[in-house]
Amino acid sequence: MRTCVSRWTRPLLARHASSTSPNPFPYPGHANPSPHQIFHLPPSASLQDVKARYYDLVRIYHPDSPLNRALPPATVQARFQSISAAYDVLRGRSRLLPSGETEPVDRKKDHHDLSSAMWKAKQRKKAELAFAAPLISDKWKDRLMLGAIFFTIGAFVAQTYSTRQQALSAASKDYAHARSDYYGPKRTRRVPSHNDSELAALDGDRTSDKPP
């Protein structure tokens, strides 16, 4: 009877200590702790106790928890994965191998399963965004630089083309003026015709017939 009483009074004492300690369920300090040691639960704990303790541990050991800011990210991730693996073992979703590793059992995931893969995907996304930010900045810099180069080349080509067109236009005008000056007098000068010769002869006869 004493054993039974002490078995159920320990979780109560642990919950009472949670009100004064920032981490009422510290992670075991020895290597390869068992799932029950990680959860601070006796082997006779029910599934409801396991789920309730799992939620407590997630609030404490989740990578985004303020209690883990002083720990290295690798340690935080390893502990969170160990808690998730221990939760699967205590629920019968995985089996514990002699080496301390867990082997998944064929099962269907439910809404209580907080998969570490989701957290990995989130961290991977953050890392990709953090890595892509300078690349995007450098890419925009390269694009702006290339745009400035192309704009300068285009402006130079446009100016050269405009200058050449102006020179060609001026040369065409000068050629037209020179051509008109050269051919103009020849066009305006009248060529004597046969009728003009006859009229000149008649005028000569008239002047000769007049008395002196």
XYZ file of N, CA and C in Angstrom:
636
model
N 0.831 -1.202 0.000
C 0.000 0.000 0.000
C 0.864 1.250 0.000
N 1.974 1.219 0.742
C 2.868 2.372 0.783
C 3.479 2.620 -0.593
N 3.825 1.489 -1.261
C 4.400 1.645 -2.595
C 3.423 2.312 -3.539
N 2.164 1.922 -3.463
C 1.137 2.510 -4.324
C 0.937 3.984 -4.015
N 0.934 4.316 -2.739
C 0.751 5.717 -2.362
C 1.923 6.563 -2.830
N 3.141 6.052 -2.615
C 4.306 6.828 -3.035
C 4.373 6.955 -4.546
N 3.852 5.927 -5.248
C 3.880 5.968 -6.693
C 3.028 7.106 -7.229
N 1.919 7.374 -6.579
C 1.014 8.401 -7.073
C 1.245 9.763 -6.426
N 1.998 9.767 -5.322
C 2.300 11.064 -4.704
C 3.475 11.760 -5.370
N 4.335 10.991 -6.042
C 5.476 11.614 -6.714
C 5.049 12.583 -7.815
N 4.117 12.216 -8.702
C 3.679 13.218 -9.687
C 3.073 14.453 -9.063
N 2.369 14.282 -7.918
C 1.794 15.446 -7.255
C 2.879 16.362 -6.726
N 3.929 15.747 -6.157
C 5.045 16.562 -5.672
C 5.745 17.267 -6.841
N 5.840 16.554 -7.965
C 6.471 17.180 -9.130
C 5.650 18.352 -9.635
N 4.310 18.196 -9.631
C 3.461 19.304 -10.069
C 3.537 20.475 -9.096
N 3.666 20.160 -7.817
C 3.806 21.237 -6.838
C 5.123 21.975 -7.030
N 6.160 21.221 -7.379
C 7.451 21.878 -7.599
C 7.444 22.720 -8.862
N 6.526 22.393 -9.804
C 6.481 23.154 -11.052
C 6.082 24.601 -10.834
N 5.394 24.877 -9.731
C 4.976 26.252 -9.473
C 6.123 27.130 -9.021
N 7.207 26.522 -8.529
C 8.345 27.302 -8.039
C 9.575 27.157 -8.915
N 9.679 26.064 -9.705
C 10.855 25.830 -10.535
C 10.540 26.191 -11.973
N 11.470 26.845 -12.691
C 11.205 27.177 -14.089
C 11.101 25.942 -14.970
N 11.760 24.862 -14.597
C 11.686 23.611 -15.351
C 11.431 22.468 -14.372
N 10.175 22.100 -14.173
C 9.872 21.037 -13.211
C 10.251 19.656 -13.714
N 10.524 19.514 -15.004
C 10.868 18.208 -15.564
C 12.205 18.321 -16.294
N 13.304 18.420 -15.548
C 14.610 18.570 -16.195
C 14.968 17.341 -17.015
N 15.693 17.586 -18.088
C 16.096 16.475 -18.947
C 17.146 15.640 -18.224
N 17.045 14.302 -18.294
C 18.008 13.445 -17.584
C 19.441 13.749 -18.001
N 20.317 13.740 -17.019
C 21.711 14.065 -17.292
C 22.535 12.891 -17.761
N 22.070 11.641 -17.573
C 22.851 10.487 -17.999
C 22.523 10.139 -19.449
N 23.398 9.331 -20.035
C 23.234 8.976 -21.442
C 22.135 7.935 -21.619
N 21.473 7.992 -22.761
C 20.429 7.041 -23.145
C 19.360 6.867 -22.063
N 18.684 7.926 -21.673
C 17.600 7.775 -20.693
C 16.412 7.045 -21.323
N 15.672 6.336 -20.495
C 14.502 5.610 -20.981
C 13.354 6.591 -21.218
N 12.348 6.188 -21.989
C 11.208 7.082 -22.214
C 10.522 7.506 -20.922
N 10.399 6.595 -19.944
C 9.768 6.956 -18.675
C 10.622 7.951 -17.890
N 11.941 7.813 -18.000
C 12.814 8.769 -17.322
C 12.721 10.154 -17.970
N 12.608 10.188 -19.285
C 12.469 11.476 -19.967
C 11.159 12.146 -19.579
N 10.101 11.354 -19.440
C 8.786 11.900 -19.117
C 8.556 12.068 -17.614
N 9.491 11.591 -16.805
C 9.338 11.663 -15.348
C 8.026 10.993 -14.913
N 7.764 9.818 -15.479
C 6.556 9.061 -15.169
C 6.921 7.632 -14.794
N 6.130 7.005 -13.942
C 6.370 5.604 -13.596
C 5.914 4.703 -14.737
N 6.377 3.460 -14.775
C 5.954 2.544 -15.841
C 4.456 2.281 -15.861
N 3.779 2.482 -14.737
C 2.339 2.209 -14.680
C 1.490 3.414 -15.095
N 2.094 4.473 -15.598
C 1.338 5.671 -15.977
C 0.392 5.348 -17.129
N -0.762 5.963 -17.103
C -1.763 5.736 -18.143
C -1.447 6.563 -19.388
N -2.186 6.270 -20.444
C -1.988 7.007 -21.683
C -2.357 8.482 -21.527
N -3.368 8.752 -20.718
C -3.737 10.142 -20.463
C -2.626 10.889 -19.743
N -1.973 10.206 -18.779
C -0.839 10.828 -18.088
C 0.307 11.108 -19.063
N 0.525 10.161 -19.966
C 1.601 10.334 -20.946
C 1.318 11.540 -21.847
N 0.074 11.654 -22.307
C -0.278 12.777 -23.175
C -0.160 14.112 -22.443
N -0.642 14.140 -21.196
C -0.559 15.381 -20.426
C 0.893 15.788 -20.195
N 1.749 14.785 -19.865
C 3.160 15.101 -19.640
C 3.842 15.506 -20.946
N 3.401 14.918 -22.021
C 3.980 15.278 -23.321
C 3.730 16.751 -23.639
N 2.541 17.216 -23.394
C 2.235 18.628 -23.627
C 3.079 19.529 -22.721
N 3.290 19.074 -21.463
C 4.149 19.850 -20.556
C 5.578 19.930 -21.091
N 6.081 18.794 -21.577
C 7.455 18.769 -22.076
C 7.605 19.585 -23.364
N 6.578 19.558 -24.193
C 6.641 20.344 -25.428
C 6.715 21.832 -25.114
N 5.935 22.270 -24.148
C 5.984 23.691 -23.771
C 7.358 24.086 -23.231
N 8.031 23.134 -22.607
C 9.333 23.447 -22.000
C 10.472 23.296 -23.004
N 10.449 22.197 -23.783
C 11.597 21.848 -24.616
C 11.408 22.173 -26.099
N 10.317 22.812 -26.433
C 10.160 23.197 -27.837
C 11.260 24.195 -28.214
N 11.799 24.091 -29.433
C 12.902 24.993 -29.825
C 12.568 26.472 -29.715
N 11.302 26.823 -29.768
C 10.925 28.232 -29.647
C 10.668 28.661 -28.204
N 10.837 27.752 -27.267
C 10.576 28.080 -25.864
C 11.663 29.004 -25.312
N 11.307 29.998 -24.511
C 12.327 30.887 -23.936
C 13.301 30.168 -23.013
N 12.901 29.008 -22.470
C 13.787 28.289 -21.558
C 14.987 27.683 -22.266
N 14.947 27.609 -23.591
C 16.031 26.967 -24.333
C 16.971 27.964 -25.002
N 16.799 29.226 -24.720
C 17.623 30.224 -25.397
C 19.094 30.134 -24.999
N 19.349 29.674 -23.796
C 20.731 29.595 -23.332
C 21.432 28.332 -23.802
N 20.699 27.381 -24.392
C 21.280 26.113 -24.819
C 21.664 26.177 -26.289
N 22.648 25.363 -26.682
C 22.998 25.309 -28.108
C 21.837 24.760 -28.929
N 21.651 25.235 -30.137
C 20.539 24.738 -30.963
C 20.586 23.238 -31.202
N 21.792 22.675 -31.338
C 21.896 21.232 -31.566
C 21.382 20.452 -30.361
N 21.691 20.921 -29.154
C 21.205 20.251 -27.945
C 19.690 20.354 -27.843
N 19.154 21.516 -28.124
C 17.700 21.707 -28.064
C 17.001 20.784 -29.057
N 17.528 20.692 -30.246
C 16.905 19.843 -31.261
C 16.994 18.371 -30.869
N 18.153 17.940 -30.353
C 18.315 16.542 -29.959
C 17.357 16.178 -28.831
N 17.198 17.051 -27.861
C 16.281 16.767 -26.755
C 14.833 16.725 -27.231
N 14.472 17.625 -28.097
C 13.097 17.639 -28.588
C 12.799 16.381 -29.403
N 13.755 15.929 -30.186
C 13.570 14.692 -30.935
C 13.481 13.493 -30.000
N 14.279 13.490 -28.936
C 14.211 12.392 -27.966
C 12.858 12.364 -27.272
N 12.309 13.524 -26.962
C 10.987 13.583 -26.324
C 9.916 13.060 -27.274
N 9.995 13.430 -28.546
C 9.026 12.941 -29.528
C 9.137 11.431 -29.700
N 10.390 10.924 -29.743
C 10.578 9.482 -29.870
C 10.075 8.744 -28.630
N 10.333 9.297 -27.434
C 9.849 8.669 -26.203
C 8.326 8.675 -26.151
N 7.717 9.718 -26.656
C 6.253 9.788 -26.686
C 5.672 8.689 -27.574
N 6.316 8.432 -28.715
C 5.854 7.360 -29.591
C 6.011 5.996 -28.926
N 7.100 5.814 -28.185
C 7.308 4.531 -27.499
C 6.268 4.335 -26.411
N 6.012 5.345 -25.608
C 5.055 5.218 -24.511
C 3.632 5.024 -25.025
N 3.347 5.461 -26.217
C 2.015 5.251 -26.792
C 1.924 3.965 -27.594
N 3.028 3.254 -27.720
C 3.023 2.025 -28.492
C 3.142 2.236 -29.980
N 3.506 3.423 -30.397
C 3.658 3.704 -31.824
C 5.056 3.358 -32.326
N 6.000 3.186 -31.440
C 7.364 2.792 -31.781
C 7.853 1.816 -30.729
N 8.852 1.055 -31.103
C 9.465 0.116 -30.157
C 10.890 0.556 -29.872
N 11.317 0.333 -28.645
C 12.659 0.724 -28.210
C 13.621 -0.420 -28.476
N 14.664 -0.148 -29.232
C 15.663 -1.155 -29.558
C 16.710 -1.236 -28.454
N 17.432 -2.373 -28.370
C 18.478 -2.495 -27.331
C 19.551 -1.417 -27.426
N 19.772 -0.878 -28.620
C 20.793 0.157 -28.774
C 20.350 1.512 -28.240
N 19.092 1.603 -27.815
C 18.565 2.869 -27.347
C 17.810 3.638 -28.409
N 17.905 3.203 -29.654
C 17.168 3.858 -30.723
C 15.750 3.306 -30.799
N 14.912 4.002 -31.512
C 13.516 3.596 -31.652
C 13.237 3.181 -33.083
N 12.320 2.230 -33.202
C 11.910 1.741 -34.510
C 10.417 1.955 -34.661
N 9.979 2.675 -35.689
C 8.543 2.962 -35.810
C 7.747 1.704 -36.103
N 6.551 1.662 -35.550
C 5.601 0.594 -35.812
C 4.597 1.122 -36.823
N 4.108 0.236 -37.699
C 3.120 0.671 -38.680
C 1.928 1.271 -37.967
N 1.633 2.505 -38.274
C 0.578 3.209 -37.565
C 0.074 4.351 -38.418
N -1.012 4.950 -37.994
C -1.560 6.147 -38.605
C -1.340 7.322 -37.664
N -0.912 8.392 -38.188
C -0.674 9.569 -37.367
C -1.998 10.183 -36.935
N -2.032 10.658 -35.697
C -3.216 11.361 -35.221
C -2.863 12.813 -34.940
N -3.846 13.576 -34.477
C -3.632 15.007 -34.284
C -2.783 15.308 -33.061
N -2.486 14.283 -32.238
C -1.645 14.509 -31.061
C -0.157 14.381 -31.391
N 0.142 13.912 -32.569
C 1.540 13.659 -32.918
C 2.200 14.952 -33.382
N 3.142 15.439 -32.591
C 3.910 16.634 -32.949
C 5.191 16.165 -33.616
N 5.170 16.109 -34.905
C 6.276 15.510 -35.645
C 7.479 16.440 -35.652
N 8.629 15.839 -35.453
C 9.853 16.635 -35.518
C 10.184 17.025 -36.953
N 9.599 16.285 -37.917
C 9.840 16.648 -39.315
C 9.285 18.025 -39.636
N 8.161 18.378 -39.003
C 7.594 19.702 -39.226
C 8.537 20.775 -38.704
N 9.105 20.499 -37.540
C 10.047 21.470 -36.979
C 11.296 21.571 -37.855
N 11.758 20.430 -38.378
C 12.914 20.459 -39.265
C 12.616 21.268 -40.521
N 11.409 21.059 -41.059
C 11.033 21.821 -42.249
C 10.987 23.318 -41.957
N 10.490 23.658 -40.777
C 10.427 25.067 -40.396
C 11.826 25.659 -40.272
N 12.722 24.919 -39.610
C 14.088 25.403 -39.453
C 14.795 25.483 -40.800
N 14.523 24.491 -41.665
C 15.136 24.508 -42.985
C 14.662 25.712 -43.789
N 13.363 26.027 -43.642
C 12.817 27.184 -44.347
C 13.459 28.473 -43.852
N 13.627 28.568 -42.523
C 14.283 29.754 -41.979
C 15.706 29.882 -42.503
N 16.421 28.735 -42.534
C 17.798 28.772 -43.018
C 17.858 29.156 -44.492
N 16.910 28.634 -45.280
C 16.884 28.978 -46.700
C 16.601 30.462 -46.910
N 15.658 31.006 -46.126
C 15.351 32.427 -46.252
C 16.537 33.283 -45.829
N 17.190 32.864 -44.715
C 18.348 33.624 -44.247
C 19.487 33.568 -45.254
N 19.636 32.404 -45.924
C 20.700 32.267 -46.919
C 20.344 32.964 -48.221
N 19.032 32.969 -48.538
C 18.605 33.556 -49.813
C 18.569 35.075 -49.772
N 18.448 35.650 -48.564
C 18.349 37.108 -48.461
C 19.558 37.814 -49.073
N 20.814 37.455 -48.686
C 21.946 38.131 -49.339
C 22.054 37.808 -50.820
N 21.629 36.580 -51.218
C 21.682 36.232 -52.633
C 20.726 37.097 -53.440
N 19.518 37.308 -52.886
C 18.554 38.163 -53.571
C 19.089 39.589 -53.679
N 19.711 40.055 -52.584
C 20.277 41.404 -52.601
C 21.381 41.518 -53.647
N 22.286 40.524 -53.677
C 23.352 40.545 -54.673
C 22.792 40.424 -56.087
N 21.738 39.626 -56.245
C 21.140 39.458 -57.565
C 20.559 40.785 -58.059
N 19.889 41.499 -57.147
C 19.331 42.789 -57.547
C 20.435 43.785 -57.862
N 21.527 43.730 -57.107
C 22.650 44.614 -57.394
C 23.212 44.331 -58.782
N 23.367 43.026 -59.091
C 23.883 42.673 -60.415
C 22.935 43.137 -61.518
N 21.630 42.968 -61.280
C 20.663 43.397 -62.290
C 20.701 44.907 -62.496
N 20.797 45.655 -61.388
C 20.870 47.109 -61.510
C 22.135 47.539 -62.239
N 23.239 46.857 -61.937
C 24.494 47.203 -62.601
C 24.413 46.912 -64.102
N 23.864 45.728 -64.448
C 23.714 45.403 -65.863
C 22.753 46.372 -66.553
N 21.674 46.726 -65.840
C 20.735 47.688 -66.413
C 21.386 49.029 -66.677
N 22.229 49.481 -65.735
C 22.926 50.753 -65.929
C 23.885 50.677 -67.116
N 24.563 49.524 -67.253
C 25.493 49.365 -68.380
C 24.740 49.388 -69.709
N 23.638 48.622 -69.770
C 22.853 48.598 -71.006
C 22.258 49.974 -71.324
N 21.828 50.679 -70.288
C 21.276 52.018 -70.508
C 22.341 52.955 -71.054
N 23.548 52.878 -70.504
C 24.637 53.733 -70.982
C 24.980 53.416 -72.434
N 25.057 52.110 -72.745
C 25.360 51.722 -74.128
C 24.254 52.183 -75.073
N 22.994 51.998 -74.653
C 21.875 52.432 -75.488
C 21.874 53.926 -75.717
N 22.158 54.698 -74.659
C 22.206 56.154 -74.810
C 23.333 56.572 -75.751
N 24.488 55.885 -75.641
C 25.614 56.210 -76.521
C 25.279 55.891 -77.978
N 24.668 54.729 -78.200
C 24.296 54.352 -79.571
C 23.259 55.323 -80.131
N 22.263 55.681 -79.297
C 21.228 56.612 -79.755
C 21.823 57.975 -80.093
N 22.750 58.455 -79.253
C 23.374 59.751 -79.519
C 24.220 59.702 -80.792
N 24.953 58.598 -80.959
C 25.771 58.457 -82.170
C 24.901 58.412 -83.420
N 23.803 57.668 -83.337
C 22.893 57.576 -84.485
C 22.260 58.931 -84.804
N 21.869 59.660 -83.752
C 21.266 60.976 -83.969
C 22.261 61.941 -84.600
N 23.503 61.926 -84.107
C 24.531 62.803 -84.674
C 24.802 62.461 -86.136
N 24.827 61.170 -86.429
C 25.076 60.749 -87.813
C 23.924 61.165 -88.722
N 22.698 61.020 -88.229
C 21.552 61.421 -89.030
C 21.562 62.928 -89.300
N 21.925 63.705 -88.273
C 22.012 65.152 -88.467
C 23.085 65.515 -89.495
N 24.220 64.821 -89.420
C 25.287 65.093 -90.386
C 24.861 64.714 -91.799
N 24.182 63.573 -91.946
C 23.707 63.160 -93.264
C 22.668 64.137 -93.807
N 21.778 64.603 -92.915
C 20.761 65.563 -93.345
C 21.396 66.873 -93.808
N 22.386 67.354 -93.045
C 23.072 68.592 -93.438
C 23.812 68.411 -94.759
N 24.446 67.235 -94.932
C 25.164 66.976 -96.184
C 24.201 66.911 -97.358
N 23.029 66.323 -97.145
C 22.034 66.246 -98.219
C 21.554 67.631 -98.614
N 21.323 68.493 -97.629
C 20.889 69.858 -97.925
C 21.961 70.627 -98.694
N 23.210 70.474 -98.258
C 24.298 71.158 -98.966
C 24.408 70.665 -100.405
N 24.243 69.382 -100.595
C 24.329 68.827 -101.952
C 23.179 69.337 -102.818
N 21.990 69.436 -102.207
C 20.834 69.931 -102.963
C 21.032 71.390 -103.367
N 21.547 72.207 -102.453
C 21.810 73.612 -102.780
C 22.862 73.738 -103.879
N 23.915 72.958 -103.754
C 24.971 73.024 -104.772
C 24.453 72.590 -106.134
N 23.635 71.574 -106.156
C 23.074 71.088 -107.418
C 22.154 72.138 -108.054
N 21.333 72.788 -107.207
C 20.425 73.817 -107.738
C 21.197 75.030 -108.249
N 22.294 75.382 -107.550
C 23.100 76.510 -108.010
C 23.782 76.207 -109.341
N 24.149 74.942 -109.508
C 24.887 74.578 -110.718
C 23.970 74.477 -111.934
N 22.812 73.872 -111.734
C 21.907 73.656 -112.862
C 20.862 74.767 -113.020
N 20.797 75.701 -112.095
C 19.757 76.725 -112.171
C 19.872 77.650 -113.375
N 21.001 78.314 -113.662
C 21.115 79.237 -114.805
C 20.850 78.572 -116.131
N 21.275 77.362 -116.322
C 21.067 76.652 -117.578
C 19.597 76.385 -117.819
N 18.855 76.156 -116.729
C 17.429 75.900 -116.877
C 16.669 77.189 -117.243
N 17.085 78.351 -116.676
C 16.352 79.607 -116.894
C 16.722 80.288 -118.210
N 17.942 80.033 -118.737
C 18.360 80.676 -119.986
C 17.592 80.094 -121.172
N 17.043 81.025 -122.032
C 16.197 80.598 -123.159
C 17.074 80.273 -124.369
N 16.770 79.202 -124.985
C 17.524 78.779 -126.180
C 16.867 79.410 -127.415
N 17.614 80.126 -128.266
C 17.024 80.742 -129.478
C 16.407 79.698 -130.386
N 15.228 79.995 -130.878
C 14.518 79.080 -131.775
C 14.535 79.607 -133.215
N 13.968 78.859 -134.135
C 13.907 79.242 -135.559
C 13.014 80.466 -135.776
N 11.940 80.564 -135.037
C 11.045 81.725 -135.142
C 11.741 83.004 -134.702
N 12.539 82.886 -133.668
C 13.275 84.072 -133.219
C 14.223 84.588 -134.326
N 14.805 83.680 -135.060
C 15.714 84.108 -136.160
C 14.960 84.845 -137.260
N 13.770 84.330 -137.603
C 12.973 84.982 -138.634
C 12.530 86.371 -138.184
N 12.102 86.473 -136.888
C 11.689 87.774 -136.379
C 12.850 88.770 -136.402
N 14.004 88.317 -136.088
C 15.172 89.197 -136.121
C 15.473 89.665 -137.550
N 15.278 88.771 -138.529
C 15.530 89.152 -139.932
C 14.522 90.192 -140.410
N 13.249 90.018 -140.022
C 12.226 90.986 -140.402
C 12.517 92.351 -139.791
N 12.919 92.346 -138.534
C 13.264 93.617 -137.899
C 14.411 94.307 -138.647
N 15.327 93.521 -139.130
C 16.450 94.104 -139.868
C 16.000 94.721 -141.180
N 15.060 94.045 -141.839
C 14.573 94.581 -143.103
C 13.814 95.883 -142.881
N 13.029 95.927 -141.840
C 12.259 97.133 -141.556
C 13.175 98.329 -141.286
N 14.176 98.095 -140.554
C 15.084 99.205 -140.258
C 15.824 99.681 -141.513
N 16.061 98.782 -142.439
C 16.766 99.181 -143.673
C 15.854 99.935 -144.637
N 14.527 99.689 -144.553
C 13.599 100.378 -145.441
C 13.301 101.801 -144.979
N 13.569 102.150 -143.795
C 13.286 103.491 -143.294
C 14.214 104.494 -143.967
N 13.712 105.739 -144.279
C 14.594 106.761 -144.893
C 15.626 107.203 -143.890
N 16.730 107.624 -144.415
C 17.807 108.096 -143.541
C 17.479 109.436 -142.940
